[in-house]
Coordinates of C-alpha atoms in Angstrom, one line a residue:
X1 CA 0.0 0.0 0.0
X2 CA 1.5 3.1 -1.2
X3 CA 1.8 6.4 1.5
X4 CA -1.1 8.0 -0.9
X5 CA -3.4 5.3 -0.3
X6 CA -2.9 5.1 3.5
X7 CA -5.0 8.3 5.0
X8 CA -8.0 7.4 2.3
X9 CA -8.2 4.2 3.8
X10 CA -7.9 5.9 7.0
X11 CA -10.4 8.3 6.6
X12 CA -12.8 5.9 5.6
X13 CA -12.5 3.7 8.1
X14 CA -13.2 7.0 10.5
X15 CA -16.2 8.2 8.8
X16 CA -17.5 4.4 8.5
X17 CA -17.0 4.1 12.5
X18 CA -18.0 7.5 13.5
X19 CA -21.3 7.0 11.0
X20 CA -22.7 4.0 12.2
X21 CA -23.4 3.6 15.9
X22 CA -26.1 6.3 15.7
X23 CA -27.6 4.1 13.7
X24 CA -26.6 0.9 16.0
X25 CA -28.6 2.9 18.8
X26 CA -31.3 3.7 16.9
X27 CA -31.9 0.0 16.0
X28 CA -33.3 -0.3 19.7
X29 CA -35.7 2.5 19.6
X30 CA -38.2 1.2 17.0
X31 CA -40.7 -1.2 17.3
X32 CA -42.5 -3.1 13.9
X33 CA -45.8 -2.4 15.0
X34 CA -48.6 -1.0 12.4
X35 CA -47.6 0.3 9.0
X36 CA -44.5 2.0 8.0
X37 CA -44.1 5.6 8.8
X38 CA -42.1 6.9 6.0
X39 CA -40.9 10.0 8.3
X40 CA -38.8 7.3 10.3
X41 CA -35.3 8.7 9.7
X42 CA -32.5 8.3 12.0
X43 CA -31.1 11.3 11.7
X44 CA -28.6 11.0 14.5
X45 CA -25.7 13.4 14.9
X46 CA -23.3 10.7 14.0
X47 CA -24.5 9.9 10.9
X48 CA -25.4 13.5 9.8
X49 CA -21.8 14.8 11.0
X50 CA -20.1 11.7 9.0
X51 CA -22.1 12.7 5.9
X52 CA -21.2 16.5 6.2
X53 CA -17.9 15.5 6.4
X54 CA -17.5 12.9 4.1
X55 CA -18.9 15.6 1.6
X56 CA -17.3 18.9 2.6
X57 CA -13.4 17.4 2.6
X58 CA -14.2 16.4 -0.8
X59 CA -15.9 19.7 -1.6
X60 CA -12.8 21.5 0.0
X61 CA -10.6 19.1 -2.4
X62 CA -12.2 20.1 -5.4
X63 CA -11.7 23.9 -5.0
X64 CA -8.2 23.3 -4.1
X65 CA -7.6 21.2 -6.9
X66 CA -9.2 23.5 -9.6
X67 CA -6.2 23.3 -11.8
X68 CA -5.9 19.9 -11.9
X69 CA -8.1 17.7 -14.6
X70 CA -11.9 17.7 -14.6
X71 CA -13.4 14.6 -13.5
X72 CA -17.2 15.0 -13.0
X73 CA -18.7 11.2 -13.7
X74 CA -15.6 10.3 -10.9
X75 CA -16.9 13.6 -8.2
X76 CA -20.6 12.3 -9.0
X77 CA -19.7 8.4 -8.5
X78 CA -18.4 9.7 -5.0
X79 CA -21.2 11.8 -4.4
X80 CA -23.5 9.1 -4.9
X81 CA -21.3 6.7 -2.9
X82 CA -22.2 8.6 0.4
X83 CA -25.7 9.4 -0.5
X84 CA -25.6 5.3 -1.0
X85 CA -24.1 5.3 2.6
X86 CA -26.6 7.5 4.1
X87 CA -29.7 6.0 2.3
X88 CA -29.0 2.4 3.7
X89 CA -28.8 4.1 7.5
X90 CA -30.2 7.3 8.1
X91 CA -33.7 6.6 6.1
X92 CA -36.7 4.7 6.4
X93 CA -34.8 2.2 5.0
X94 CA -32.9 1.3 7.9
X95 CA -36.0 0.8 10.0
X96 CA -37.8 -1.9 8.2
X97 CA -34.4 -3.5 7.6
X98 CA -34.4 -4.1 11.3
X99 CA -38.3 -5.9 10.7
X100 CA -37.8 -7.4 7.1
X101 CA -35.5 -9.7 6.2
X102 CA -35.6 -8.8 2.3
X103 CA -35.4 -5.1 3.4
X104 CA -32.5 -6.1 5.7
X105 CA -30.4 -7.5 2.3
X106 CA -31.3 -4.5 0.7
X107 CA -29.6 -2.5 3.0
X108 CA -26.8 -4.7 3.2
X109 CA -26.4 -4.3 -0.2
X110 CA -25.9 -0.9 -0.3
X111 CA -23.4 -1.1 2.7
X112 CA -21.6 -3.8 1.1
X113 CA -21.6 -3.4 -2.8
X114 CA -23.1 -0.1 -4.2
X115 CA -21.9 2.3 -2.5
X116 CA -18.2 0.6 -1.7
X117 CA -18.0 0.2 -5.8
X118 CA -19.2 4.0 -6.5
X119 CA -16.8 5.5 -4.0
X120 CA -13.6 2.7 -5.3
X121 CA -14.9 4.3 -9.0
X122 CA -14.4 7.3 -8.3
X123 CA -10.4 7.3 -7.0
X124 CA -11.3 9.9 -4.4
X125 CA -7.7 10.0 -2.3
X126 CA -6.5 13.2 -3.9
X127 CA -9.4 14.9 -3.5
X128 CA -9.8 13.8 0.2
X129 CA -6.1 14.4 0.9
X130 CA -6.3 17.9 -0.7
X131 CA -9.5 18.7 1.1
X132 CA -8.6 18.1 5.2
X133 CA -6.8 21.2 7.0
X134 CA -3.1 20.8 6.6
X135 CA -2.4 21.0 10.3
X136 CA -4.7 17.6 9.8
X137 CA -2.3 16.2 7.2
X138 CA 0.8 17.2 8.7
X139 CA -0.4 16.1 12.2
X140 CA -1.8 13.1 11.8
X141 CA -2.1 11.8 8.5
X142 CA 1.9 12.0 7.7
X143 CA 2.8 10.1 10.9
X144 CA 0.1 7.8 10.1
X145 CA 0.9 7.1 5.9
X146 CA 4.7 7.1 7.3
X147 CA 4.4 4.0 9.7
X148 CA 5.3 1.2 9.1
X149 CA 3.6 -1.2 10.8
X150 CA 0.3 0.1 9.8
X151 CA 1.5 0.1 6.1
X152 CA 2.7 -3.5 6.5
X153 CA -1.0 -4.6 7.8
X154 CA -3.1 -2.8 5.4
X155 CA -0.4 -3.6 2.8
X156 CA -1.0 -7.8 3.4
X157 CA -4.6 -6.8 4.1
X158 CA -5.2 -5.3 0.4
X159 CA -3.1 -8.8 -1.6
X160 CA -6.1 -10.1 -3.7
X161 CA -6.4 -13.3 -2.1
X162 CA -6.9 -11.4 1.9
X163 CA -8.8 -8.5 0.8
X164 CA -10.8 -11.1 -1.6
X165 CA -11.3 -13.4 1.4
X166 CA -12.3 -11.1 3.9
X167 CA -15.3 -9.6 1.2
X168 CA -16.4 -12.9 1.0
X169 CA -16.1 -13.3 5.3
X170 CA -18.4 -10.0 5.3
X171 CA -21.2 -12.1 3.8
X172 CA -21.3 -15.7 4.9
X173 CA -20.6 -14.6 8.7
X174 CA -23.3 -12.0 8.8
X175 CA -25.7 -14.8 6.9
X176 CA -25.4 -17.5 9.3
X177 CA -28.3 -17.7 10.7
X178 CA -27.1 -17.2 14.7
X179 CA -24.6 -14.9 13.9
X180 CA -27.4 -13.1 12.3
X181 CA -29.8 -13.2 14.3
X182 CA -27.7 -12.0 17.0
X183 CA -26.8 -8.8 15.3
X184 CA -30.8 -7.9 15.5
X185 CA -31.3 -8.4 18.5
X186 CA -27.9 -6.8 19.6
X187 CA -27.0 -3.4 19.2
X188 CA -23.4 -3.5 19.4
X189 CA -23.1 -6.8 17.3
X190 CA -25.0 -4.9 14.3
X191 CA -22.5 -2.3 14.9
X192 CA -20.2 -4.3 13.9
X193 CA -22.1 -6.1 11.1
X194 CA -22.2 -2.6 9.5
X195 CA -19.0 -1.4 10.0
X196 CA -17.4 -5.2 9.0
X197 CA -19.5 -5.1 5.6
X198 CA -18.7 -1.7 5.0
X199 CA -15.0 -1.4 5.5
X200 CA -14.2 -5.1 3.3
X201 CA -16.5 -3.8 0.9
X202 CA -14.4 -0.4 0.3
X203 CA -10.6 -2.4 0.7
X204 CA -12.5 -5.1 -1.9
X205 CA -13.6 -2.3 -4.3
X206 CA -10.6 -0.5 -4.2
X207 CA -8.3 -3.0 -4.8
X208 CA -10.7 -4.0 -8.2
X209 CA -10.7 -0.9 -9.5
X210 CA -7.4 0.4 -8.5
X211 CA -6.2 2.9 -11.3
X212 CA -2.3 2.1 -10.9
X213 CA -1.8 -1.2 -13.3
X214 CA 0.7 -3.8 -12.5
X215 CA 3.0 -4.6 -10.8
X216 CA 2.0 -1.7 -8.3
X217 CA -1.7 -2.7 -9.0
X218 CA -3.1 -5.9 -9.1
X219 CA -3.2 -7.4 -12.6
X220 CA -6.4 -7.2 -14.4
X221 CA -6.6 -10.9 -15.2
X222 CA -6.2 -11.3 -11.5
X223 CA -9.2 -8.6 -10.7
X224 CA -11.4 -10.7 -13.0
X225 CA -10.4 -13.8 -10.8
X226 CA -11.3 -12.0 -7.6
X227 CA -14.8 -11.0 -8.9
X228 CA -15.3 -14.4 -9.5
X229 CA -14.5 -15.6 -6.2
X230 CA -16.8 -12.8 -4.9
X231 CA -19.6 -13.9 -6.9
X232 CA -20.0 -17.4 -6.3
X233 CA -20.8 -17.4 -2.8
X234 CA -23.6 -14.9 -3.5
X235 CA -25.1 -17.3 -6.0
X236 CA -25.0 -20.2 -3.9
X237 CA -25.7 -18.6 -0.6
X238 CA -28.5 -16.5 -2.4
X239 CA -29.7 -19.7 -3.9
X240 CA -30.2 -22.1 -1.1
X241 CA -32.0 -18.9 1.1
X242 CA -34.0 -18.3 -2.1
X243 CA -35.2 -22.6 -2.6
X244 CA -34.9 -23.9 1.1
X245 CA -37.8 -24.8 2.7
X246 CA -37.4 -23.4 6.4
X247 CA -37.0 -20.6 8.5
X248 CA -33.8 -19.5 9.2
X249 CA -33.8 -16.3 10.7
X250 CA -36.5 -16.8 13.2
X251 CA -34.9 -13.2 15.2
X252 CA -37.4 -11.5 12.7
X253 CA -40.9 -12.9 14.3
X254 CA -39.2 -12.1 17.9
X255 CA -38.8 -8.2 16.8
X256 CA -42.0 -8.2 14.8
X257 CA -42.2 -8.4 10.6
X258 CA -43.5 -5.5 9.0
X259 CA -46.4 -5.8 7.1
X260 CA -47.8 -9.2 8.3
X261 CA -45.6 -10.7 5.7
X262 CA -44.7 -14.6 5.9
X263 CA -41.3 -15.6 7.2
X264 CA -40.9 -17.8 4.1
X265 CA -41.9 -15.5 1.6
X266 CA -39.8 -12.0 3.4
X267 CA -36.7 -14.8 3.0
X268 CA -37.1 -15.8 -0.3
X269 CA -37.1 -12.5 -1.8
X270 CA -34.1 -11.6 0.5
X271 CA -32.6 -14.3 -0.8
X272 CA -33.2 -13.2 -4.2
X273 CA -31.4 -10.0 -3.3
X274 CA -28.5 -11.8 -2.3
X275 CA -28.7 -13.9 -5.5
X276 CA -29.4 -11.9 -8.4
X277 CA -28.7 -8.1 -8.1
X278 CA -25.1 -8.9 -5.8
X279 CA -24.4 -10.5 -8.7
X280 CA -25.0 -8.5 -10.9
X281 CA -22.8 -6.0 -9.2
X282 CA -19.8 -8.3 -9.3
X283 CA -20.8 -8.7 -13.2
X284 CA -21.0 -5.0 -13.7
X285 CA -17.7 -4.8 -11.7
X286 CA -16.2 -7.0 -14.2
X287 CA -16.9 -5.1 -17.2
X288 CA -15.3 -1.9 -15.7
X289 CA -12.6 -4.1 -15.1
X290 CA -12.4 -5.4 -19.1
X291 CA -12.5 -1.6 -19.5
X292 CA -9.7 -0.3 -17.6
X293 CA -8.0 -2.9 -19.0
X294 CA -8.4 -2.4 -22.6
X295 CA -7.2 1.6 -21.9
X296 CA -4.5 0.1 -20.0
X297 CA -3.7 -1.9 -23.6
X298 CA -3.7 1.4 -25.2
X299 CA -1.7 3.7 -23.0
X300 CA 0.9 0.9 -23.2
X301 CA 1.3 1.0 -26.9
X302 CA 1.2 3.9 -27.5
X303 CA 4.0 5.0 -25.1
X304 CA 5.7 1.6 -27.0
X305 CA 5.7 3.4 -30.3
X306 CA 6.4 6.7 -29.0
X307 CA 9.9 4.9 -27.7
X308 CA 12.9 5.2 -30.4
X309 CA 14.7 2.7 -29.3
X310 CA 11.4 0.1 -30.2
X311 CA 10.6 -1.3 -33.4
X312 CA 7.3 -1.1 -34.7
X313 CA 6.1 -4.5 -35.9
X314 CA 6.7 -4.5 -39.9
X315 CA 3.8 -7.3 -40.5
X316 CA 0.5 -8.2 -39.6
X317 CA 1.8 -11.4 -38.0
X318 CA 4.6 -9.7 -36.1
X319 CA 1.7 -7.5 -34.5
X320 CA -0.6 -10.7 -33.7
X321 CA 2.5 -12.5 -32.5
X322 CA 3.3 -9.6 -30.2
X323 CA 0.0 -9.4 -28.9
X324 CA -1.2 -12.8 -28.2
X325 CA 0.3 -13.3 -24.6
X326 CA -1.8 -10.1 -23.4
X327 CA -5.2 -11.4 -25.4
X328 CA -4.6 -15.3 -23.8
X329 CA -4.4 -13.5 -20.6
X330 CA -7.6 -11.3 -21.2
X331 CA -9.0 -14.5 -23.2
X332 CA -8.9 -17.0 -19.8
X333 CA -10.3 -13.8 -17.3
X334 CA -13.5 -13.7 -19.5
X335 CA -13.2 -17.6 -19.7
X336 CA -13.2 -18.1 -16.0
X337 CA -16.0 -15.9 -15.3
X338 CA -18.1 -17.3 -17.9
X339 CA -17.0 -20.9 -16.5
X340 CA -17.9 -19.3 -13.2
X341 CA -21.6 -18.4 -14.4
X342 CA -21.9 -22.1 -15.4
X343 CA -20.7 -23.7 -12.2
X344 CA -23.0 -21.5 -10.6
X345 CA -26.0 -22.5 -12.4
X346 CA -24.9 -26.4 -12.0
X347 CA -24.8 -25.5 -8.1
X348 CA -28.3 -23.6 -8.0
X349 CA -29.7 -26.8 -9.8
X350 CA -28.0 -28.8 -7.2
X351 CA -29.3 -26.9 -4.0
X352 CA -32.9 -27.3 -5.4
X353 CA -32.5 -31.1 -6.5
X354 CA -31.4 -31.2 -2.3
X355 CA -33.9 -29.1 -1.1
X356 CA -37.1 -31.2 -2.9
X357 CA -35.9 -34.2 -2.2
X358 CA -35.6 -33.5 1.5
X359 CA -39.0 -32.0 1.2
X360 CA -40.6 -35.0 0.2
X361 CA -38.7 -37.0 2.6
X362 CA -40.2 -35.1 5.1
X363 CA -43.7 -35.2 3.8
X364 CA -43.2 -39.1 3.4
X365 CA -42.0 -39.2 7.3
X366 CA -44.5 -36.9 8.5
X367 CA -47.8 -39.2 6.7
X368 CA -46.0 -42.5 7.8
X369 CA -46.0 -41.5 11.6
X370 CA -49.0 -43.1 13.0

C-alpha cells in the first residue's frame, strides 16, 4: 500500500466508524408495530456529521484542486457513494431492515456493494487528501501514511487473495443464521455487522478498480479472478435462502415483521437480493474491469511506439504474435467468469435437487407416523 493510499483508507474507516453507531442505537428504539411511517429517519448526529464531512473534505478538495483535470462522472460516483451510505442508515430504510429480512439485504447491499463500488470508481484519495486542513495532514495523516507497521498490515490486508477473502467473510458470517440473528437483536453486534461489511467492501472495491496497473496494482486478469471468487458465494448462498424450505432467521418474528408478511416468503425474496442483483454487481464490476484494462492496452502501446529505441512490428503477423500473450491472458479472465456463471447454475440446480428431495422425505416421514 502506497503512502497516498494510507490516509484514504484511514479516513474511511473513520467516517464508517463514527457514521454508524447512531444508527446501532437507533436499531433499539423502534418497534414493527402497524404500517410503515415513511418520516422514520435516523437522523442522528453521528451519521449527519459523518455525511457532512465525508462531503465537505471532498468539496474542499475540489476547490483546491481547480487546476488539476476535470473529472465529473468520478466527483458524481463519489457523491453518490455517500448518499448510497446515508440511504441504507439514516432513512426509512434502515427501520424496516431491522423488521424485514428482504429489506434487511437491501440495506446490506448498499453497505456492502453499491456504495463501496461507486466511491472505489471514483479514485477519491487526492481529492480527500487535498480537502482536510493541513495541520490535519501534517499532524496526523503524515505520521500515520509514514508508519510502518500500519503500512505492512493494510499492505497484506489489500493482496487479492486477503482483501478477496475477507469480502467474501463479510457475507457468509453475517448470513449465518445465529450470527445473524444475534446482530438484530444486539445493538453492538449490528455495529459491527455494519462497519465489517462496509469497511471489506471499500478495501475489496478499491483494490478492483485500483487505477495504478501492475506490478503496483493488481493485474487485471487477477481482478477478474477475484470477482469471480466474490460472486460465487452470492449465488449459492443467495440460492439455497431463495429454494430452502425453512425458516432460518426466526430473530425476525421475535422483533415483529413488517407488514404481516410470511417468514418464508420476506426470505425468499431476500434471498433473491443476495442472488441476483449482488451478482449483478460483481458482473458490472467485471466489465469496468475489461475496461480499464483495454485503456491500460492502449496507453501501453502507445507509449511503445512513442519509444525510439522500439521497433514497430513491420507485418501483420509480427503485431498478432506480439499481442497474443496479453489477449490469452484477457482471453482466460472472461473464460473463468463465464465458466464461473456455469458452475453456478450447476450448483443452484443442485441446492434445489437437495432441497425437494428432502421436502418430500419429510412429507413421506410426517404421513408415515402413525
Amino acid at each position: 500500500m502506497s503512502r497516498a493510499q494510507l490516509p484514504f483508507v484511514a479516513f474511511v474507516f473513520a467516517t464508517a466508524i463514527l457514521g454508524l453507531p447512531g444508527a446501532a442505537v437507533a436499531h433499539a428504539e423502534h418497534e414493527a408495530g402497524g404500517a410503515l411511517i415513511w418520516n422514520e429517519w435516523s437522523l442522528t448526529p453521528d451519521i449527519v456529521i459523518a455525511t457532512v464531512l465525508a462531503t465537505g473534505i471532498y468539496i474542499a478538495g475540489i476547490l483546491r484542486r481547480r487546476a488539476a483535470a476535470k473529472r465529473p462522472w468520478r466527483d458524481a460516483a463519489y457523491f453518490a457513494g455517500v448518499a448510497a451510505v446515508f440511504i441504507a442508515l439514516a432513512t426509512p430504510i434502515d427501520h424496516m431492515a431491522e423488521h424485514l429480512f428482504a429489506m434487511h439485504q437491501i440495506q446490506h447491499l448498499l453497505l456492502r456493494m453499491i456504495a463501496p463500488m461507486l466511491i472505489a470508481l471514483s479514485a477519491p484519495q487526492a481529492m480527500l487528501i487535498s480537502g482536510l486542513p493541513a495541520p490535519l495532514r501534517r499532524g496526523a495523516l503524515a505520521p500515520l501514511a509514514g508508519s510502518r507497521a500500519i503500512r505492512a498490515i493494510f499492505g497484506f490486508l489489500m493482496r487479492p487473495v486477503p482483501v478477496t477473502a475477507l469480502f467474501i467473510a463479510s457475507l457468509a458470517i453475517w448470513q449465518y443464521p445465529p450470527y445473524h440473528d444475534a446482530a438484530l437483536l444486539n445493538d453492538g453486534i449490528h455495529y459491527t455487522m455494519h462497519v465489517t461489511m462496509l469497511a471489506a467492501g471499500l478495501m475489496f472495491f478499491w483494490r478492483v478498480f485500483d487505477t495504478r496497473p501492475s506490478p503496483a496494482g493488481a493485474s487485471h486478469g487477477v481482478r477478474l479472478m477475484m470477482l469471480v471468487a466474490a460472486v460465487l458465494p452470492h449465488i449459492a448462498l443467495g440460492a439455497y435462502t431463495t429454494l430452502k424450505g425453512e425458516v432460518l432467521y426466526p430473530a425476525y418474528d421475535v422483533v415483529g415483521r413488517m407488514f404481516g408478511v410470511h417468514p418464508l416468503i420476506d426470505e425468499t425474496v431476500g434471498g433473491f437480493v443476495i442472488w441476483v442483483p449482488s451478482s449483478m454487481m460483481c458482473l458490472a464490476a467485471a466489465i469496468v474491469v475489461l475496461h480499464m484494462w483495454g485503456k491500460q492496452e492502449e496507453r501501453t502501446e502507445e507509449r511503445r511506439l512513442a519509444r525510439l529505441d522500439i521497433a514497430v512490428p513491420a507485418t501483420g503477423a509480427a503485431l498478432v504474435a506480439e499481442a497474443a500473450p496479453k489477449n490469452k491472458a484477457m482471453a482466460l479472465g472472461v473464460l473463468g467468469f463465464t465458466l464461473a456463471m456455469f458452475v453456478s447454475a450447476f450448483l443452484i440446480g443442485l441446492i434445489d435437487h437437495i432441497e425437494t428431495h428432502a421436502r418430500e422425505r419429510a412429507k413421506l416421514t410426517h404421513t408415515a407416523t402413525p
